[in-house]
Amino acid sequence: MKDDHNGAPRTVPIQSATFSNPTNAEIRRAAATGIYDIRGGGSKRKVPHFDDLLFLGASISRYPLEGYREKCDTSVVLGTRFAKKPIELDIPITIAGMSFGALSGPAKEALGRGATLAGTSTTTGDGGMTEEERGHSNKLVYQLLPSRYGMNPDDLRRCDAIEVVVGQGAKPGGGGMLLGQKISDRVAEMRNLPKGIDQRSACRHPDWTGPDDLEIKILELREITNWEKPIYVKVGGTRPYYDTTLAIKAGADCVVLDGMQGGTAATQDVFIEHVGLPILACIREAVRALEDQGLHREVQLIVSGGIRGGADTAKALAMGADAVAIGTAALIALGDNDPRWEAEYNALGTTAGAYDDWHEGKDPAGITTQDPELMKRFDPIEGGRHLNNYLKVMALEAQTIARACGKNHLHNLEPEDLCALTMEAAAMARVPLAGTDWYPGKPGTSF
Amino acid sequence: MQTFDLEAQGLRNLNSALHAQSANTNQTVWEVINPKGSHAIAVGLDAPIEVNVKGHTGYYCGGMNKQATINVAGSAGPGVAENMMSGTIVIEGDASQYAGATGRGGTLVIKGNASSRCGISMKGIDIIVHGNIGHMSAFMAQSGNLVVCGDAGDALGDSLYEARLFVRGSVKSLGADCVEKEMRPEHIEILKDLLERGGCDAKPEEFKRYGSARKLYNFNIDNAY
């Protein structure tokens, strides 16, 4: 640092926390283009998360299970409330809905292959059901979205569960858009759209306008499918107590709750970062709603939005969820954002690990694209193998933690097994701050 | 003909019986009595049968129909013929909101009026309304034809894709990107066929055609304000 002209030291330059380099860069980008940024990848800001929780393993007051010999069950049954044919999964980790159109056909095939090997389910998305996905998914959840692209009764009858999507964690209250460059002949045909134009998805369902209508809509779906299929209702994490309550009232077999760190589809950056709640803040409220209705564990709760490994899974289950769903993590397991494509990520103005412009159709990994040449780079068999490996590791990690807490089933994990590292996490998860028996808002305290 | 008393035998038994009909069934005509506004009547049918409902229906009558002909001798509640794939549904009276929503094929005839959001997000269905339709009809309609012999409410065809809208009466207002278009001879032919199928006593030349200006087809931030 140079001195000023009188020889006195200058003030050290300080980067503003408010006007940080990324913030300033975004201001310059907005000023130059006049268009808000659109991307995928969910919230990138640091928010209270599962990382802010720790498990309290067993010592004397708790008795752990032996890691290699004593059983710790991972199975889960979804849809036990009304459905004649509930879904039975080997692990409580499912693949979240991601559309054909956003993802290539081989990528959907790989998701099916990997999930089937791991004994779990996949989910369609905004774009209908592909043969690749149905053919390779032992258990497939069929999404009923506001756009109704590709919706038909034949696919309703050949799915294993139906997910009525009301909202998504990255954009609760918002619709979607698939840019024209990804609307290939096949995508256009499936969505009844001209090739090459932007596909808009409405933010609301066209044929129902509130929870009372939803209840009747679910009745219709059940009647069409002879009451066989579990009906999930997916909401973005915003008002989890009330939304869960109304989903239960409408007759959901399962509630899917998606936090702000999730999202693989194109959304406005301002929406991703400023609308919705982190999933950590949603789970206990949703569980409270289920308990207040006397339906916890009878109506299952699936949570998603930033789930990355066995620890996240175990923590979500300990807070009362029945299963988790992964989206972004599944794409990474398939090979997206892999450093092997670093040069090409650089050419797109980004770096491996930060690539989030999946909607542009230029994915070097060939996963989130409809470009035939890029798609050739992706091997669905290898991708499926990697996903299976990853899901198995997640389950093993969760089992290891559960055994250390003395539990012979992942669902036996409970809030009492957790503590929090921060006040915020303690308040949201309603578990004690580490080293204390207190959390903000605990009944009987004055805080 | 099979007669089914919905009040006595229940919705589940009705839909189970109708779903059990195959393409080769010899029980092709069914009569449903005492519907009394029940929801989800005759949903998910997949056989060339005829179902005659003697009275008013609730939500989603004929939802996701394939092949079947469903006649409602009364009025229909919200979402009639929702996501219909093929076949024909005829409503003798009026239809409530979202009639023919997301329909991908087949023909829906409404001999009375239709409420708001008629044909919303339609994807190939043909809808013929003898009377008027309410606001926000054909919102984001992708393909197919909507024929309105009466008047249309506010915001007709908002954010329209490639569906064709034919209106004989007045249009209170057009939605974003919906414009009046030239009625060429091929459209007269299309409309003539639709009017005949719908049993409408109207001349094609009396109608105006509306469609997409296609300005929303590619993202433009100016459209977001």
XYZ file of C-alpha atoms in Angstrom:
672
model
C 0.000 0.000 0.000
C 1.431 3.342 -1.068
C 1.529 6.290 1.274
C -0.237 9.484 0.275
C 1.727 12.472 -1.037
C 2.478 13.619 2.527
C 3.964 10.258 3.423
C 1.061 9.224 5.675
C -0.265 5.659 5.330
C -3.512 5.311 3.332
C -6.599 3.645 4.672
C -6.637 -0.022 3.737
C -9.269 -0.669 1.002
C -12.206 -2.563 2.435
C -14.593 -4.551 0.276
C -18.146 -3.656 1.212
C -20.143 -6.533 2.596
C -23.209 -4.937 1.055
C -21.671 -4.027 -2.285
C -19.551 -7.144 -2.661
C -17.787 -8.079 -5.898
C -20.538 -10.519 -6.956
C -23.177 -7.900 -6.137
C -21.379 -5.230 -8.103
C -20.907 -7.618 -11.013
C -24.629 -8.302 -11.051
C -25.388 -4.571 -11.011
C -23.087 -4.113 -14.009
C -24.638 -7.095 -15.802
C -28.175 -5.785 -15.189
C -27.155 -2.314 -16.324
C -25.699 -3.687 -19.522
C -28.508 -6.069 -20.462
C -31.758 -4.871 -18.901
C -32.705 -8.485 -18.177
C -32.793 -10.246 -14.840
C -30.598 -13.283 -14.422
C -32.175 -16.668 -14.943
C -30.512 -19.834 -13.705
C -30.988 -23.131 -11.918
C -29.224 -24.623 -8.966
C -31.277 -23.338 -6.058
C -30.243 -20.750 -3.503
C -26.489 -20.210 -3.306
C -26.445 -17.919 -0.311
C -25.558 -19.466 3.031
C -28.731 -20.157 4.980
C -29.344 -22.157 8.152
C -28.886 -25.745 7.097
C -28.413 -29.292 8.293
C -24.727 -28.448 8.674
C -25.762 -26.385 11.700
C -26.983 -29.507 13.485
C -24.994 -32.300 15.122
C -25.959 -35.755 16.289
C -25.474 -36.755 19.911
C -24.017 -40.229 19.580
C -24.414 -42.743 22.358
C -22.107 -42.986 25.399
C -23.454 -44.250 28.731
C -26.908 -42.742 28.711
C -27.582 -44.217 25.288
C -26.595 -47.653 24.003
C -25.249 -47.780 20.447
C -25.689 -50.581 17.965
C -22.779 -52.511 16.590
C -21.985 -51.172 13.157
C -21.392 -54.357 11.200
C -23.710 -56.879 12.762
C -26.789 -55.199 14.165
C -29.542 -54.311 11.778
C -30.538 -50.762 11.046
C -33.525 -50.814 8.714
C -33.816 -48.212 5.959
C -37.098 -49.220 4.351
C -40.051 -46.884 4.020
C -43.622 -47.283 2.800
C -45.232 -44.254 1.190
C -48.944 -43.860 0.621
C -50.479 -45.883 3.413
C -53.377 -43.536 4.082
C -55.754 -44.272 1.189
C -53.879 -45.967 -1.656
C -54.479 -49.654 -2.361
C -50.899 -49.992 -3.567
C -48.497 -47.993 -1.397
C -44.918 -47.601 -2.598
C -42.360 -49.695 -0.751
C -38.793 -48.406 -0.981
C -35.580 -49.954 0.294
C -34.131 -46.587 1.242
C -35.834 -43.323 2.265
C -34.010 -41.354 -0.417
C -35.921 -40.675 -3.635
C -35.205 -38.839 -6.871
C -37.057 -35.528 -7.152
C -39.020 -34.482 -10.207
C -36.912 -33.120 -13.054
C -38.450 -32.783 -16.462
C -37.700 -34.451 -19.732
C -36.870 -31.386 -21.758
C -34.816 -29.879 -19.003
C -32.951 -33.224 -18.879
C -32.081 -35.404 -21.837
C -33.679 -38.784 -22.420
C -30.473 -40.661 -21.507
C -30.224 -38.650 -18.283
C -33.763 -39.686 -17.353
C -32.831 -43.274 -18.184
C -29.797 -43.045 -15.915
C -31.925 -41.738 -13.059
C -34.213 -44.719 -13.511
C -31.347 -47.171 -13.677
C -29.619 -45.804 -10.599
C -32.742 -45.506 -8.514
C -33.911 -48.990 -9.405
C -30.551 -50.504 -8.467
C -30.734 -48.682 -5.140
C -34.321 -49.748 -4.524
C -35.953 -46.370 -4.692
C -38.189 -44.254 -6.906
C -37.778 -41.594 -9.564
C -40.157 -38.799 -10.461
C -41.156 -37.384 -13.840
C -41.425 -33.620 -14.275
C -42.828 -30.821 -16.356
C -42.836 -32.579 -19.707
C -44.524 -35.914 -19.306
C -43.381 -39.498 -18.977
C -40.703 -40.886 -21.285
C -40.219 -44.507 -22.165
C -36.605 -44.205 -21.010
C -37.733 -43.270 -17.534
C -40.721 -45.618 -17.242
C -38.746 -48.458 -18.737
C -35.872 -48.164 -16.297
C -37.670 -47.048 -13.133
C -39.033 -49.808 -10.985
C -41.027 -47.192 -9.052
C -42.016 -44.034 -10.891
C -43.904 -41.041 -9.515
C -45.854 -39.116 -12.185
C -46.148 -35.395 -11.625
C -49.382 -33.507 -12.298
C -48.153 -29.973 -12.871
C -49.924 -26.712 -13.654
C -48.745 -26.873 -17.272
C -50.155 -30.397 -17.743
C -47.606 -30.983 -20.481
C -47.842 -34.619 -21.518
C -50.521 -35.460 -18.977
C -52.674 -38.403 -19.994
C -54.669 -41.154 -18.295
C -52.565 -43.982 -19.735
C -49.498 -42.665 -17.950
C -51.538 -42.071 -14.802
C -52.438 -45.737 -14.855
C -48.894 -46.968 -15.453
C -47.185 -44.889 -12.790
C -46.698 -46.000 -9.204
C -47.732 -42.750 -7.532
C -49.073 -39.348 -8.557
C -47.507 -36.114 -7.332
C -49.707 -33.030 -7.569
C -47.186 -30.207 -7.813
C -48.457 -27.015 -6.240
C -45.107 -25.344 -5.695
C -41.362 -25.829 -5.867
C -38.746 -24.737 -3.362
C -36.786 -22.586 -5.789
C -39.864 -20.668 -6.875
C -42.918 -21.017 -4.649
C -45.646 -19.015 -6.330
C -43.802 -18.909 -9.621
C -44.195 -20.667 -12.927
C -41.402 -21.942 -15.106
C -39.901 -21.491 -18.503
C -38.006 -23.835 -20.773
C -36.161 -21.745 -23.336
C -36.746 -22.404 -27.001
C -33.315 -23.838 -27.665
C -34.286 -26.922 -25.648
C -37.632 -27.401 -27.407
C -36.541 -30.102 -29.839
C -38.952 -31.959 -32.109
C -39.513 -34.576 -29.452
C -39.955 -32.110 -26.573
C -42.313 -30.018 -28.701
C -44.415 -33.046 -29.600
C -44.709 -34.142 -25.987
C -45.740 -30.655 -24.896
C -48.062 -29.790 -27.818
C -45.940 -26.771 -28.692
C -44.249 -25.471 -31.829
C -40.572 -26.358 -31.987
C -38.065 -23.794 -30.829
C -40.316 -21.427 -28.883
C -40.087 -20.755 -25.190
C -42.310 -23.014 -23.142
C -44.107 -21.220 -20.337
C -45.488 -23.030 -17.319
C -48.276 -21.338 -15.405
C -47.860 -20.726 -11.704
C -51.374 -22.034 -10.984
C -53.255 -25.161 -11.938
C -55.749 -24.389 -14.677
C -58.643 -26.368 -13.295
C -58.679 -25.772 -9.583
C -58.321 -22.629 -7.557
C -58.013 -23.560 -3.890
C -57.792 -26.330 -1.319
C -61.444 -27.289 -1.605
C -61.041 -27.747 -5.337
C -57.820 -29.686 -4.766
C -59.681 -32.161 -2.609
C -62.072 -32.843 -5.479
C -59.210 -32.970 -7.969
C -57.558 -35.665 -5.889
C -60.865 -37.557 -5.817
C -60.925 -37.450 -9.626
C -57.350 -38.778 -9.849
C -58.199 -41.567 -7.438
C -61.327 -42.496 -9.364
C -59.392 -42.602 -12.644
C -56.772 -44.881 -11.126
C -59.155 -47.003 -9.045
C -57.729 -45.712 -5.768
C -54.544 -47.684 -6.322
C -51.927 -44.951 -6.539
C -50.584 -42.922 -3.629
C -51.262 -39.224 -4.136
C -48.460 -36.869 -3.129
C -48.919 -33.106 -2.857
C -45.754 -31.066 -3.367
C -45.433 -27.557 -1.961
C -42.620 -25.057 -1.868
C -41.375 -24.237 1.614
C -43.116 -21.016 2.590
C -45.919 -21.577 5.097
C -45.252 -25.207 5.937
C -47.735 -25.543 8.795
C -50.706 -24.248 6.844
C -49.763 -25.765 3.505
C -49.241 -29.171 5.106
C -52.526 -28.853 6.952
C -54.384 -28.069 3.739
C -52.623 -30.819 1.795
C -53.754 -33.270 4.488
C -57.251 -31.846 4.370
C -57.297 -32.293 0.600
C -56.561 -35.985 1.079
C -52.853 -36.302 0.343
C -51.207 -39.625 1.088
C -47.825 -37.895 1.208
C -46.714 -34.298 1.513
C -43.579 -33.293 -0.367
C -41.961 -30.184 1.053
C -39.266 -28.462 -0.991
C -36.896 -25.885 0.475
C -35.143 -22.963 -1.187
C -31.820 -24.714 -1.759
C -33.476 -27.011 -4.295
C -34.273 -26.433 -7.941
C -32.788 -27.561 -11.213
C -35.071 -25.624 -13.568
C -34.630 -22.086 -14.833
C -35.820 -19.447 -12.413
C -35.120 -15.792 -11.845
C -32.116 -15.419 -9.541
C -33.983 -12.858 -7.452
C -36.719 -15.434 -6.922
C -34.325 -18.202 -6.004
C -32.510 -16.123 -3.431
C -35.378 -14.109 -1.936
C -38.551 -16.211 -1.965
C -39.150 -19.235 0.216
C -37.576 -20.819 3.248
C -34.602 -23.097 3.817
C -35.839 -26.643 4.337
C -34.430 -26.650 7.881
C -37.061 -24.070 8.821
C -39.899 -26.111 7.328
C -39.646 -29.636 8.671
C -40.699 -29.183 12.265
C -43.614 -26.986 11.271
C -44.824 -29.572 8.780
C -44.441 -32.314 11.388
C -46.402 -30.177 13.847
C -49.203 -29.915 11.305
C -49.194 -33.689 10.855
C -49.195 -34.238 14.614
C -52.009 -31.760 15.148
C -54.089 -33.765 12.677
C -53.070 -37.018 14.356
C -51.537 -38.196 11.082
C -47.775 -38.107 11.600
C -46.351 -41.233 9.929
C -49.777 -42.060 8.447
C -49.427 -39.225 5.955
C -45.767 -39.434 5.024
C -43.532 -36.381 4.731
C -40.859 -36.202 2.030
C -38.477 -33.254 2.231
C -36.113 -31.894 -0.379
C -34.043 -28.867 -1.213
C -30.314 -29.129 -0.704
C -30.057 -32.715 0.556
C -26.473 -33.840 -0.134
C -25.560 -36.900 1.898
C -26.367 -39.393 4.612
C -26.008 -36.845 7.395
C -28.558 -34.501 5.807
C -30.845 -37.476 5.330
C -30.501 -38.660 8.909
C -31.078 -35.161 10.276
C -34.213 -34.668 8.168
C -35.557 -38.023 9.358
C -34.678 -37.214 12.968
C -36.747 -34.052 12.663
C -39.744 -36.143 11.616
C -39.557 -36.610 7.859
C -40.236 -40.062 6.409
C -38.015 -39.680 3.357
C -35.944 -37.177 1.430
C -35.670 -36.377 -2.270
C -32.596 -35.281 -4.207
C -32.385 -33.341 -7.455
C -29.220 -31.303 -7.842
C -27.216 -33.921 -5.968
C -28.479 -36.585 -8.362
C -27.332 -34.535 -11.352
C -23.892 -34.162 -9.815
C -23.778 -37.903 -9.154
C -24.576 -38.485 -12.826
C -21.615 -36.327 -13.755
C -22.822 -32.766 -14.055
C -20.377 -30.009 -13.135
C -17.556 -32.551 -13.323
C -14.059 -30.983 -13.473
C -13.281 -33.169 -16.524
C -15.253 -30.580 -18.534
C -13.518 -27.594 -16.924
C -12.257 -26.095 -20.175
C -15.738 -26.117 -21.624
C -17.257 -24.670 -18.486
C -14.646 -21.918 -18.749
C -15.692 -21.283 -22.328
C -19.245 -20.757 -21.071
C -17.970 -18.174 -18.599
C -18.150 -20.330 -15.517
C -16.316 -23.146 -13.769
C -17.039 -26.747 -12.858
C -19.062 -26.661 -9.674
C -20.749 -23.367 -10.400
C -22.427 -24.100 -13.736
C -26.134 -23.369 -13.324
C -27.337 -22.230 -16.763
C -28.862 -25.624 -17.433
C -31.772 -23.988 -19.277
C -29.470 -22.868 -22.098
C -29.055 -26.408 -23.331
C -25.250 -26.212 -23.574
C -24.387 -28.536 -20.705
C -20.880 -29.904 -21.450
C -21.725 -33.044 -19.454
C -24.600 -33.806 -21.865
C -27.141 -34.211 -19.082
C -29.313 -31.079 -19.117
C -29.447 -30.651 -22.876
C -31.323 -31.697 -25.987
C -28.274 -31.198 -28.234
C -27.631 -34.594 -29.877
C -23.874 -34.100 -29.957
C -23.641 -33.153 -26.283
C -26.022 -35.966 -25.327
C -23.623 -38.496 -26.858
C -21.133 -37.665 -24.130
C -23.358 -39.129 -21.454
C -23.556 -42.874 -20.885
C -26.813 -43.725 -19.091
C -25.479 -47.061 -17.863
C -22.413 -45.504 -16.277
C -24.514 -42.624 -14.969
C -26.958 -45.035 -13.408
C -24.127 -46.948 -11.776
C -22.745 -43.771 -10.257
C -26.147 -42.725 -8.974
C -26.658 -46.145 -7.410
C -23.259 -45.896 -5.709
C -24.091 -42.457 -4.395
C -27.516 -43.482 -3.069
C -25.991 -46.482 -1.333
C -23.354 -44.299 0.305
C -26.063 -41.916 1.495
C -27.981 -44.793 3.044
C -24.853 -46.286 4.627
C -23.921 -42.935 6.131
C -27.394 -42.472 7.576
C -27.341 -46.010 8.983
C -23.962 -45.430 10.585
C -25.250 -42.343 12.337
C -28.471 -44.041 13.400
C -26.629 -47.002 14.908
C -24.406 -44.600 16.810
C -27.572 -43.131 18.260
C -28.806 -46.607 19.207
C -31.491 -46.863 16.535
C -32.388 -50.012 14.600
C -34.395 -48.105 11.987
C -33.697 -44.720 10.433
C -37.213 -43.689 11.400
C -36.358 -44.163 15.043
C -34.096 -41.137 14.918
C -35.706 -38.266 16.803
C -35.110 -34.610 17.659
C -33.644 -35.719 20.979
C -30.702 -37.120 18.998
C -29.780 -33.654 17.752
C -28.282 -30.424 18.981
C -27.649 -27.157 17.173
C -24.509 -25.144 16.614
C -26.278 -21.846 16.084
C -29.192 -20.047 17.663
C -30.921 -19.863 14.306
C -30.690 -23.581 13.700
C -31.753 -24.307 17.281
C -34.862 -22.183 16.811
C -35.768 -23.649 13.427
C -35.067 -27.277 14.270
C -36.334 -26.906 17.838
C -33.387 -28.778 19.251
C -31.142 -27.503 22.060
C -28.213 -25.276 21.381
C -25.107 -27.446 21.764
C -24.046 -27.710 25.409
C -27.381 -26.440 26.725
C -30.880 -27.769 27.234
C -32.416 -24.687 25.659
C -33.584 -23.500 22.289
C -35.284 -20.237 21.375
C -39.005 -20.514 21.861
C -38.786 -23.576 24.085
C -41.960 -23.831 26.164
C -41.403 -22.705 29.716
C -38.666 -20.233 28.883
C -39.000 -16.486 28.737
C -37.264 -16.088 25.408
C -78.881 -50.552 -21.837
C -77.535 -50.619 -18.292
C -79.091 -48.259 -15.773
C -76.973 -47.203 -12.822
C -78.497 -45.417 -9.832
C -75.613 -43.295 -8.597
C -77.321 -42.383 -5.336
C -77.949 -45.997 -4.436
C -74.844 -47.664 -5.835
C -72.156 -45.029 -5.345
C -69.456 -43.338 -7.391
C -66.766 -45.973 -6.923
C -69.024 -48.730 -8.221
C -70.035 -46.598 -11.204
C -66.507 -45.792 -12.308
C -65.342 -49.347 -11.643
C -68.113 -50.699 -13.832
C -67.382 -48.226 -16.625
C -63.632 -48.863 -16.453
C -64.333 -52.576 -16.841
C -65.842 -51.993 -20.296
C -63.423 -52.949 -23.027
C -63.410 -51.949 -26.673
C -65.228 -55.179 -27.458
C -68.002 -54.746 -24.928
C -71.581 -55.358 -25.981
C -72.902 -53.151 -23.208
C -72.337 -49.966 -25.112
C -75.031 -47.759 -23.603
C -75.229 -46.774 -19.962
C -77.690 -44.541 -18.183
C -76.769 -42.866 -14.907
C -79.676 -41.656 -12.822
C -79.662 -39.536 -9.690
C -76.275 -37.859 -10.307
C -77.321 -34.981 -8.019
C -74.213 -32.945 -8.690
C -71.758 -35.692 -7.779
C -68.110 -35.108 -8.633
C -65.880 -37.209 -10.898
C -68.694 -38.994 -12.725
C -67.464 -41.194 -15.602
C -63.811 -40.148 -15.320
C -60.974 -41.994 -16.992
C -63.151 -43.967 -19.426
C -61.303 -45.840 -22.152
C -63.840 -47.621 -24.349
C -66.254 -46.615 -27.140
C -69.300 -46.638 -24.893
C -72.115 -44.128 -24.437
C -72.941 -42.800 -20.988
C -76.123 -40.766 -20.554
C -76.223 -38.847 -17.296
C -79.763 -37.847 -16.355
C -79.259 -34.698 -14.336
C -76.641 -32.237 -13.177
C -73.033 -33.167 -12.490
C -70.400 -31.751 -10.120
C -66.677 -31.288 -10.762
C -64.680 -33.041 -13.468
C -67.429 -35.044 -15.195
C -65.805 -37.043 -18.001
C -62.298 -36.105 -16.887
C -59.533 -37.581 -19.077
C -62.100 -39.332 -21.246
C -60.868 -41.547 -24.085
C -63.203 -42.875 -26.772
C -66.459 -42.611 -24.828
C -69.474 -40.432 -25.608
C -70.900 -38.804 -22.507
C -74.184 -36.900 -22.628
C -75.248 -34.817 -19.640
C -78.943 -33.998 -19.566
C -78.366 -31.099 -17.223
C -75.637 -28.675 -16.299
C -72.027 -29.515 -15.485
C -69.866 -28.314 -12.630
C -66.257 -27.103 -12.874
C -63.717 -28.918 -14.983
C -66.024 -30.922 -17.224
C -64.003 -32.902 -19.800
C -60.787 -31.919 -18.042
C -57.776 -33.243 -20.002
C -60.044 -35.203 -22.380
C -58.035 -37.275 -24.859
C -60.719 -38.313 -27.360
C -64.431 -39.028 -27.598
C -67.330 -36.622 -27.209
C -68.995 -34.921 -24.264
C -72.235 -33.009 -24.716
C -73.696 -30.810 -21.994
C -77.332 -29.879 -22.540
C -77.252 -27.088 -19.977
C -74.531 -24.743 -18.779
C -70.974 -25.542 -17.742
C -69.106 -24.022 -14.829
C -65.453 -22.932 -14.711
C -62.561 -24.529 -16.620
C -64.675 -26.549 -19.041
C -62.362 -28.557 -21.290
C -59.260 -27.399 -19.417
C -56.015 -28.906 -20.781
C -58.052 -31.102 -23.157
C -55.836 -32.862 -25.676
C -58.446 -34.226 -28.088
C -62.079 -35.087 -28.663
C -65.071 -32.780 -28.791
C -66.835 -30.926 -25.977
C -70.203 -29.380 -26.792
C -71.863 -27.041 -24.318
C -75.385 -26.140 -25.401
C -75.787 -23.474 -22.756
C -73.189 -21.030 -21.471
C -69.725 -21.742 -20.115
C -68.258 -19.875 -17.173
C -64.751 -18.450 -16.790
C -61.557 -20.164 -17.941
C -63.292 -22.262 -20.592
C -60.635 -24.097 -22.601
C -57.838 -22.919 -20.375
C -54.524 -24.462 -21.455
C -56.314 -26.542 -24.111
C -53.963 -28.809 -26.066
C -55.921 -30.101 -29.051
C -59.519 -30.431 -27.913
C -62.390 -28.901 -29.903
C -64.859 -26.974 -27.734
C -68.132 -25.673 -29.135
C -70.221 -23.422 -26.903
C -73.715 -22.450 -28.054
C -73.950 -19.580 -25.578
C -71.452 -17.256 -23.908
C -68.129 -17.892 -22.185
C -66.625 -16.110 -19.175
C -63.376 -14.319 -18.556
C -59.871 -15.706 -18.992
C -61.038 -18.357 -21.432
C -58.400 -20.122 -23.545
C -55.606 -18.771 -21.330
C -52.330 -20.277 -22.594
C -54.304 -22.428 -25.022
C -51.849 -24.412 -27.108
C -53.839 -26.082 -29.868
C -57.355 -27.104 -30.868
C -60.427 -24.982 -31.543
C -62.764 -22.977 -29.323
C -66.045 -21.937 -30.940
C -68.303 -19.466 -29.141
C -71.656 -18.696 -30.675
C -72.402 -16.029 -28.061
C -70.129 -13.494 -26.379
C -66.732 -13.860 -24.706
C -65.687 -12.200 -21.437
C -62.507 -10.387 -20.480
C -58.983 -11.427 -21.423
C -59.880 -13.947 -24.107
C -56.885 -15.987 -25.185
C -54.373 -14.442 -22.825
C -50.830 -15.715 -23.527
C -52.205 -17.833 -26.337
C -50.140 -20.326 -28.299
C -51.574 -21.937 -31.448
C -55.221 -22.651 -30.583
C -57.880 -21.118 -32.876
C -60.651 -19.089 -31.275
C -63.877 -18.360 -33.192
C -66.396 -15.972 -31.610
C -69.679 -14.887 -33.163
C -70.658 -12.280 -30.578
C -68.751 -9.602 -28.755
C -65.416 -10.007 -26.978
C -65.161 -7.894 -23.849
C -61.380 -7.743 -24.088
C -58.488 -9.688 -25.547
C -55.705 -11.001 -23.333
C -51.993 -10.454 -23.796
C -50.753 -11.470 -27.239
C -54.242 -12.397 -28.520
C -55.288 -10.614 -31.721
C -58.066 -10.788 -34.284
C -56.935 -12.620 -37.392
C -58.118 -12.910 -40.953
C -60.840 -15.463 -41.565
C -59.560 -17.266 -44.625
C -61.425 -19.945 -46.616
C -59.664 -22.764 -44.793
C -60.898 -21.370 -41.484
C -64.450 -21.204 -42.812
C -64.171 -24.893 -43.666
C -62.787 -25.779 -40.255
C -65.517 -23.799 -38.537
C -68.255 -25.254 -40.704
C -67.253 -28.733 -39.611
C -67.092 -27.700 -35.966
C -70.536 -26.096 -36.060
C -72.015 -29.198 -37.644
C -70.406 -31.440 -35.036
C -71.666 -29.171 -32.300
C -75.205 -29.053 -33.646
C -75.071 -25.264 -33.947
C -77.437 -23.348 -36.156
C -74.956 -20.640 -37.108
C -73.136 -19.501 -40.219
C -69.314 -19.588 -40.244
C -69.208 -16.195 -41.925
C -70.729 -14.620 -38.816
C -67.663 -15.417 -36.700
C -64.392 -13.628 -36.103
C -61.159 -15.535 -35.622
C -58.629 -14.814 -32.878
C -55.142 -16.190 -32.449
C -51.677 -15.544 -31.145
C -49.627 -12.546 -32.229
C -46.632 -14.741 -31.307
C -44.869 -11.908 -29.551
C -44.539 -13.934 -26.345
C -42.925 -16.856 -28.109
C -39.436 -15.873 -27.124
C -38.463 -14.307 -23.840
C -38.578 -10.537 -23.883
C -38.240 -8.656 -20.641
C -40.580 -5.924 -21.883
C -43.413 -8.437 -21.686
C -42.837 -8.898 -17.970
C -44.035 -5.463 -16.935
